[in-house]
Coordinates of N, CA and C in Angstrom, one line a residue:
M1 N -33.2 -11.1 -48.8 CA -33.3 -9.8 -48.4 C -34.1 -8.7 -49.3
D2 N -34.2 -8.9 -50.5 CA -34.8 -8.1 -51.6 C -36.2 -8.2 -51.6
D3 N -36.8 -9.6 -51.3 CA -38.4 -9.8 -51.1 C -38.7 -9.2 -49.9
A4 N -37.9 -9.2 -48.6 CA -38.2 -8.6 -47.5 C -38.6 -7.3 -47.5
A5 N -37.5 -6.4 -48.3 CA -37.7 -5.2 -48.4 C -38.5 -4.5 -49.2
A6 N -38.9 -5.2 -50.1 CA -40.0 -5.0 -51.2 C -41.4 -5.4 -50.4
T7 N -41.6 -6.3 -49.5 CA -42.5 -6.2 -49.0 C -42.8 -5.1 -47.8
L8 N -41.9 -4.7 -47.2 CA -41.8 -3.7 -46.4 C -42.4 -2.1 -46.9
L9 N -41.5 -2.2 -48.0 CA -41.8 -0.9 -49.0 C -43.2 -1.3 -49.8
A10 N -44.0 -2.0 -49.8 CA -45.4 -2.4 -50.5 C -46.1 -2.0 -49.0
V11 N -46.2 -2.4 -48.3 CA -46.6 -1.9 -46.7 C -46.8 -0.4 -46.6
W12 N -45.7 0.1 -46.8 CA -45.2 1.6 -46.4 C -46.0 2.3 -47.6
E13 N -45.6 1.9 -48.8 CA -46.4 2.7 -50.2 C -48.0 2.8 -50.1
A14 N -48.4 1.7 -49.7 CA -50.0 1.4 -49.4 C -50.4 2.6 -48.5
A15 N -50.0 2.8 -47.2 CA -50.1 3.9 -46.6 C -50.1 5.1 -47.5
R16 N -49.0 5.6 -48.1 CA -49.0 6.6 -48.6 C -49.9 7.1 -50.1
E17 N -50.3 5.9 -50.4 CA -51.4 6.1 -51.6 C -52.7 6.0 -51.2
R18 N -53.0 5.8 -49.7 CA -54.4 6.0 -49.2 C -54.3 7.4 -48.5
T19 N -53.4 8.0 -48.0 CA -53.4 9.1 -47.4 C -52.7 10.3 -48.1
T20 N -51.9 10.4 -49.1 CA -51.2 11.2 -49.5 C -51.4 11.6 -51.6
S21 N -52.5 10.8 -51.6 CA -53.1 10.4 -53.0 C -52.6 11.9 -53.9
R22 N -52.8 12.6 -53.5 CA -52.7 14.2 -54.3 C -51.2 14.5 -54.2
L23 N -50.2 13.9 -53.6 CA -49.0 14.1 -54.0 C -48.2 13.2 -54.7
S24 N -47.1 13.7 -55.2 CA -46.5 12.6 -55.9 C -45.3 12.2 -54.8
S25 N -44.7 11.4 -55.1 CA -43.5 10.4 -54.4 C -42.5 11.8 -54.3
A26 N -42.0 12.5 -55.2 CA -41.3 13.6 -55.0 C -41.6 14.3 -54.2
Q27 N -43.0 14.9 -54.4 CA -43.4 16.1 -53.3 C -43.6 15.5 -51.8
L28 N -43.7 14.4 -51.9 CA -43.9 13.9 -50.4 C -42.4 14.2 -49.7
R29 N -41.3 13.4 -50.4 CA -40.0 13.5 -50.1 C -39.8 14.9 -49.6
A30 N -40.1 15.9 -50.7 CA -39.6 17.4 -50.3 C -40.3 17.9 -48.9
V31 N -41.7 17.3 -48.7 CA -42.5 17.7 -47.6 C -41.7 17.3 -46.4
M32 N -41.1 15.9 -46.7 CA -40.6 15.3 -45.4 C -39.2 16.0 -45.3
V33 N -38.4 16.6 -46.0 CA -37.1 17.1 -45.9 C -37.6 18.4 -45.3
V34 N -38.6 19.3 -45.6 CA -38.8 20.4 -45.0 C -39.3 20.4 -43.7
E35 N -39.8 19.2 -43.3 CA -40.2 19.4 -41.9 C -39.1 18.6 -41.1
Q36 N -37.9 18.1 -41.6 CA -37.0 17.5 -40.7 C -35.9 19.0 -40.6
H37 N -35.8 19.9 -41.8 CA -35.0 21.2 -42.1 C -36.0 22.4 -41.6
D38 N -36.6 22.9 -41.2 CA -37.6 23.8 -41.2 C -36.9 25.1 -41.5
G39 N -37.2 25.9 -42.4 CA -36.6 27.1 -43.0 C -35.7 26.8 -44.0
I40 N -35.5 25.5 -44.4 CA -34.6 25.2 -45.6 C -34.6 26.0 -46.8
N41 N -33.6 26.4 -47.6 CA -33.7 27.2 -48.8 C -34.0 26.5 -49.8
L42 N -34.3 27.0 -51.1 CA -34.3 26.1 -52.0 C -33.2 25.4 -52.7
R43 N -32.1 26.0 -52.6 CA -31.0 25.2 -52.9 C -30.3 24.1 -52.0
R44 N -30.4 24.0 -50.7 CA -30.3 23.2 -49.9 C -31.1 21.8 -50.2
L45 N -32.7 22.5 -50.6 CA -33.7 21.4 -50.6 C -33.4 20.7 -51.9
A46 N -33.1 21.3 -52.9 CA -32.6 20.6 -54.1 C -31.5 19.7 -53.9
T47 N -30.7 20.1 -53.3 CA -29.3 19.3 -53.2 C -29.7 18.1 -52.3
R48 N -30.7 18.2 -51.3 CA -31.2 17.0 -50.4 C -31.7 16.2 -51.4
L49 N -32.8 16.7 -52.3 CA -33.6 15.7 -53.2 C -32.7 15.2 -54.5
D50 N -31.3 15.6 -54.4 CA -30.6 15.5 -55.5 C -31.4 15.9 -56.7
M51 N -31.7 17.0 -57.0 CA -32.4 17.4 -58.0 C -31.7 18.9 -58.6
L52 N -32.4 19.0 -59.8 CA -31.6 20.7 -60.4 C -32.4 21.6 -59.7
L53 N -31.7 23.0 -59.5 CA -32.4 24.0 -58.6 C -33.6 24.2 -59.4
S54 N -33.8 24.3 -60.6 CA -35.2 24.8 -61.1 C -36.3 23.7 -61.5
S55 N -35.9 22.5 -61.0 CA -36.8 21.3 -60.8 C -37.4 21.4 -59.2
A56 N -36.6 21.8 -58.6 CA -37.1 22.1 -57.0 C -37.8 23.2 -57.3
S57 N -37.4 24.2 -57.8 CA -38.2 25.3 -57.9 C -39.7 25.1 -58.0
R58 N -40.1 24.4 -59.3 CA -41.2 23.7 -59.9 C -41.6 23.1 -58.6
L59 N -41.3 22.1 -58.3 CA -41.9 21.3 -57.4 C -42.4 21.9 -56.1
C60 N -41.7 23.0 -55.6 CA -41.9 23.8 -54.7 C -43.3 24.7 -55.1
D61 N -43.1 25.4 -56.1 CA -44.7 26.2 -56.8 C -45.5 25.1 -56.7
R62 N -45.6 23.7 -57.0 CA -46.9 23.1 -57.0 C -47.2 22.8 -55.4
L63 N -46.0 22.5 -54.4 CA -46.7 22.3 -53.3 C -47.1 23.6 -52.4
V64 N -46.8 24.9 -52.8 CA -47.4 25.9 -52.3 C -48.9 26.0 -53.1
A65 N -49.0 26.0 -54.0 CA -50.1 26.1 -54.7 C -51.2 24.9 -54.2
A66 N -50.6 23.7 -53.9 CA -51.5 22.6 -53.1 C -51.6 23.0 -51.6
G67 N -51.3 23.8 -51.0 CA -51.4 24.1 -49.5 C -50.4 23.3 -48.6
M68 N -49.5 23.0 -49.2 CA -48.3 22.0 -48.4 C -47.2 23.0 -47.6
L69 N -46.8 23.8 -48.7 CA -45.5 24.8 -48.6 C -45.9 26.3 -48.2
E70 N -45.2 27.0 -47.3 CA -45.1 28.3 -47.5 C -43.6 29.1 -47.6
R71 N -43.5 30.1 -48.3 CA -42.3 30.4 -48.8 C -42.2 31.9 -47.8
E72 N -41.1 32.1 -47.3 CA -40.9 33.1 -46.4 C -39.5 33.9 -46.6
P73 N -39.4 35.2 -46.7 CA -38.0 35.8 -46.9 C -36.8 35.1 -45.8
S74 N -35.8 34.5 -45.9 CA -35.0 34.1 -44.9 C -34.7 35.4 -44.0
R75 N -34.6 35.2 -42.7 CA -34.2 36.1 -41.8 C -32.9 36.6 -41.7
T76 N -32.2 35.4 -42.3 CA -30.5 36.1 -42.6 C -30.1 36.8 -43.7
D77 N -31.0 36.1 -44.8 CA -30.7 36.8 -46.2 C -31.9 36.8 -46.9
R78 N -32.2 38.3 -47.1 CA -33.5 38.5 -47.6 C -33.6 38.1 -49.2
R79 N -32.7 37.8 -49.7 CA -32.4 37.2 -51.0 C -32.6 35.7 -51.0
E80 N -32.8 35.2 -49.9 CA -33.1 33.8 -50.0 C -34.6 33.5 -49.7
I81 N -34.9 32.3 -49.9 CA -36.4 31.9 -49.5 C -36.5 30.8 -48.5
S82 N -37.1 31.0 -47.3 CA -37.4 29.8 -46.4 C -38.3 29.2 -46.7
L83 N -38.3 27.9 -46.6 CA -39.5 26.7 -46.9 C -39.8 26.5 -46.0
H84 N -41.4 26.3 -45.2 CA -42.0 26.2 -43.8 C -43.3 25.1 -44.3
L85 N -43.6 24.1 -43.7 CA -44.9 23.3 -44.0 C -46.1 24.3 -43.3
T86 N -47.1 24.1 -44.0 CA -48.4 24.4 -43.6 C -48.8 23.4 -42.4
P87 N -50.2 24.1 -41.8 CA -50.6 22.9 -41.1 C -51.3 21.9 -41.6
E88 N -51.5 22.1 -42.8 CA -52.4 20.9 -43.6 C -51.4 20.2 -43.9
A89 N -49.9 20.3 -43.9 CA -48.9 19.5 -44.7 C -48.7 18.6 -43.4
R90 N -48.6 19.6 -42.2 CA -48.2 18.6 -41.0 C -49.4 17.6 -40.4
R91 N -50.8 17.9 -40.8 CA -51.6 17.1 -40.5 C -51.6 15.5 -41.6
L92 N -51.2 16.1 -42.7 CA -51.1 14.6 -43.7 C -50.2 14.2 -43.4
L93 N -48.9 14.6 -42.7 CA -47.7 13.4 -42.5 C -48.0 12.9 -41.1
A94 N -48.8 13.3 -40.4 CA -49.4 12.8 -39.1 C -50.1 11.6 -39.6
E95 N -51.3 11.9 -40.4 CA -52.1 10.8 -41.0 C -51.4 9.8 -41.5
L96 N -50.1 10.1 -42.7 CA -49.5 9.1 -43.1 C -48.9 8.1 -42.2
R97 N -48.4 8.9 -41.0 CA -47.5 8.0 -40.2 C -48.4 6.9 -39.3
T98 N -49.6 7.6 -38.9 CA -50.6 6.5 -38.3 C -50.9 5.9 -39.0
D99 N -51.4 5.8 -40.2 CA -51.7 4.8 -41.3 C -50.6 3.9 -41.3
R100 N -49.3 4.3 -41.7 CA -48.1 3.3 -41.6 C -48.0 2.4 -40.4
R101 N -48.1 3.1 -39.3 CA -48.0 2.5 -38.0 C -49.1 1.2 -38.0
R102 N -50.4 1.6 -38.4 CA -51.1 0.4 -38.2 C -50.8 -0.7 -39.4
G103 N -50.6 -0.3 -40.5 CA -50.1 -1.4 -41.5 C -49.0 -2.3 -40.9
L104 N -48.0 -1.5 -40.5 CA -46.9 -2.3 -39.9 C -47.3 -3.4 -38.6
A105 N -47.9 -2.8 -37.7 CA -48.5 -3.0 -36.6 C -49.1 -4.9 -36.7
G106 N -49.9 -4.9 -37.9 CA -50.5 -5.9 -38.3 C -49.7 -7.0 -38.6
V107 N -48.8 -6.6 -39.5 CA -47.6 -7.6 -39.5 C -46.8 -8.2 -38.3
L108 N -46.5 -7.2 -37.6 CA -45.8 -7.3 -36.5 C -46.3 -8.1 -35.2
R109 N -47.5 -7.9 -35.3 CA -48.4 -8.8 -34.3 C -48.3 -10.4 -34.9
A110 N -48.3 -10.6 -36.0 CA -48.3 -11.9 -36.8 C -47.1 -12.4 -36.5
M111 N -45.8 -11.8 -36.1 CA -44.7 -12.3 -36.1 C -44.3 -12.7 -34.6
S112 N -43.2 -13.8 -34.1 CA -43.0 -14.5 -33.1 C -42.4 -13.2 -32.3
P113 N -42.3 -13.3 -30.9 CA -41.6 -12.4 -30.0 C -40.3 -12.1 -30.5
A114 N -39.7 -13.2 -30.7 CA -38.4 -13.4 -31.0 C -38.0 -12.9 -32.4
G115 N -38.9 -12.8 -33.5 CA -38.5 -12.3 -34.7 C -38.8 -10.6 -34.7
R116 N -39.7 -10.3 -33.7 CA -39.8 -9.1 -33.5 C -38.7 -8.4 -32.9
Q117 N -37.9 -8.8 -31.9 CA -37.1 -8.4 -31.2 C -35.8 -8.1 -32.1
A118 N -35.6 -9.3 -33.0 CA -34.5 -9.5 -34.0 C -34.5 -8.4 -35.1
L119 N -35.7 -8.3 -35.3 CA -36.1 -7.3 -36.5 C -35.6 -5.7 -35.8
L120 N -36.3 -5.4 -34.5 CA -35.9 -4.3 -33.8 C -34.3 -3.8 -33.9
V121 N -33.6 -4.7 -33.3 CA -32.1 -4.6 -33.1 C -31.4 -4.5 -34.6
G122 N -31.7 -5.5 -35.7 CA -31.5 -5.1 -37.1 C -31.7 -3.8 -37.6
M123 N -33.1 -3.3 -37.2 CA -33.3 -2.1 -38.1 C -32.9 -0.9 -37.4
R124 N -32.4 -0.9 -36.0 CA -31.8 0.0 -35.5 C -30.3 0.2 -35.8
E125 N -29.4 -0.8 -35.8 CA -28.3 -0.8 -36.5 C -28.1 -0.4 -37.9
F126 N -29.4 -0.9 -38.6 CA -29.7 -0.4 -40.2 C -29.5 1.2 -40.1
D127 N -30.3 1.9 -39.3 CA -30.6 3.3 -39.3 C -29.4 3.9 -38.9
E128 N -28.7 3.6 -37.9 CA -27.4 3.8 -37.5 C -26.2 4.0 -38.3
M129 N -26.3 3.0 -39.2 CA -25.2 2.8 -40.3 C -25.7 3.8 -41.5
A130 N -27.1 3.6 -41.7 CA -27.3 4.4 -43.0 C -27.1 6.4 -42.6
R131 N -27.5 6.4 -41.1 CA -27.2 7.7 -40.8 C -25.5 8.1 -40.8
E132 N -25.0 7.1 -40.4 CA -23.5 7.6 -40.4 C -22.9 7.7 -41.8
R133 N -23.3 6.8 -42.7 CA -23.0 6.9 -44.2 C -23.6 8.2 -44.7
E134 N -24.7 8.5 -44.5 CA -25.1 10.0 -45.2 C -24.5 11.0 -44.5
E135 N -23.8 11.1 -43.3 CA -23.2 12.2 -42.6 C -21.8 12.2 -43.1
A136 N -21.1 11.0 -43.4 CA -19.9 10.8 -43.9 C -19.8 11.3 -45.6
A137 N -20.9 11.2 -46.3 CA -20.9 11.3 -47.8 C -20.6 12.8 -47.6
E138 N -19.5 13.3 -49.0 CA -19.2 14.5 -49.5 C -20.6 15.1 -50.0
P139 N -20.9 16.4 -49.8 CA -22.1 17.2 -50.5 C -21.9 16.9 -52.1
P140 N -22.9 16.8 -52.6 CA -22.6 17.1 -53.9 C -21.9 18.0 -54.6
R141 N -21.2 17.9 -55.8 CA -20.5 19.2 -56.1 C -21.2 19.7 -57.3
E142 N -20.9 20.9 -57.2 CA -21.7 22.0 -58.1 C -21.2 21.7 -59.5
L143 N -22.0 21.5 -60.6 CA -21.4 21.3 -62.1 C -20.5 22.5 -62.4
P144 N -19.3 22.1 -62.9 CA -18.5 23.3 -63.5 C -19.3 24.1 -64.3
A145 N -18.6 25.2 -64.2 CA -19.0 26.5 -65.2 C -18.8 25.9 -66.9
P146 N -19.5 26.1 -67.9 CA -19.4 25.5 -69.0 C -17.9 26.2 -69.5
A147 N -17.0 25.8 -70.1 CA -15.9 26.0 -70.7 C -15.9 27.2 -71.9
A148 N -15.3 28.2 -71.7 CA -15.3 29.5 -72.7 C -15.5 28.7 -74.2
R149 N -16.0 29.0 -75.2 CA -16.0 28.5 -76.1 C -15.1 29.4 -77.0
T150 N -14.2 28.5 -77.8 CA -13.4 29.0 -78.7 C -14.1 29.0 -80.1
V151 N -13.7 30.1 -80.7 CA -14.3 30.2 -82.2 C -13.4 30.3 -83.0
P152 N -13.6 29.1 -84.0 CA -12.5 28.6 -84.9 C -12.2 29.8 -85.8
A153 N -10.8 30.1 -86.3 CA -10.5 31.0 -87.1 C -11.1 30.9 -88.2
P154 N -11.3 31.7 -89.0 CA -11.9 31.8 -90.3 C -11.2 31.0 -91.3
A155 N -11.9 30.5 -92.0 CA -11.4 29.3 -93.2 C -10.9 30.4 -94.3
A156 N -9.7 29.8 -94.8 CA -8.8 30.5 -95.7 C -10.0 30.7 -97.0
P157 N -10.1 31.8 -97.9 CA -11.0 31.8 -98.9 C -10.6 30.3 -99.9
V158 N -11.7 30.3 -100.7 CA -12.0 29.0 -101.3 C -11.9 29.5 -102.9
D159 N -11.2 28.9 -103.5 CA -10.5 29.3 -105.0 C -11.3 28.3 -105.8
R160 N -12.4 28.4 -106.3 CA -12.9 27.4 -107.1 C -12.4 27.7 -108.7
R161 N -11.9 26.8 -109.4 CA -11.5 26.9 -110.5 C -11.9 25.8 -111.4
V162 N -11.8 25.6 -112.3 CA -11.8 24.6 -113.4 C -10.5 24.5 -114.2
D163 N -10.1 23.3 -113.5 CA -8.7 22.7 -114.2 C -9.4 21.4 -115.3
W164 N -9.2 22.0 -116.3 CA -9.8 21.1 -117.2 C -8.4 19.6 -117.6
R165 N -7.5 20.3 -117.4 CA -6.4 19.2 -117.5 C -6.5 18.1 -116.6
R166 N -6.8 17.9 -115.8 CA -7.5 17.1 -114.4 C -8.8 16.7 -114.8
G167 N -9.6 16.9 -115.6 CA -10.9 16.4 -115.7 C -11.7 17.1 -115.1
G168 N -11.8 18.1 -114.6 CA -13.0 18.8 -114.2 C -12.7 19.9 -113.1
P169 N -13.7 20.4 -112.4 CA -13.5 21.5 -111.4 C -12.5 20.8 -110.0
T170 N -11.8 22.0 -109.6 CA -11.0 21.7 -108.3 C -11.2 22.9 -107.5
T171 N -11.2 22.5 -106.2 CA -11.3 23.3 -105.0 C -10.1 23.4 -104.5
T172 N -9.3 24.7 -104.3 CA -7.9 24.8 -103.3 C -8.6 26.0 -102.4
R173 N -7.8 25.8 -101.3 CA -7.6 26.8 -100.2 C -6.4 27.6 -100.6
S174 N -6.6 29.0 -100.4 CA -5.5 29.7 -100.6 C -4.9 30.1 -99.1
A175 N -3.5 30.3 -98.9 CA -3.1 30.5 -97.7 C -3.2 31.5 -97.1

């Protein structure tokens, strides 16, 4: 199973490298999430990408600079920013999918008809189960606010005296 998945991912990734070489894997994932959820806000994007909000914001800054994303004030809440794909990002995703289909088609043509049918049935079931698990999963919990810091009570004054009967200096704390 691991070998087959690795081979599938290698065919899949080769297409990404050919068509989206100027985007990192994280950037491509973000573009794909925005495609699925047009108008998503930054907080939801960060949650979907399992990133800190600040990291997702920097990622979006780079995607805006690359001409892949546009930001606009949300129609429902002016304090929020909605994210949308640019025509360039849509073109890039279409090119990526075409390239992936070509790579997979070459492998599928070499398979037997029975093997292709079994793969199709298995992949459909895999997709269904993965989607059900994703929908059933609880959303990530927000990190708790830092606990209030307690300031230690000031230390009792230190009395440094020399007690020659005990062989030298002593340190005592007075109450």
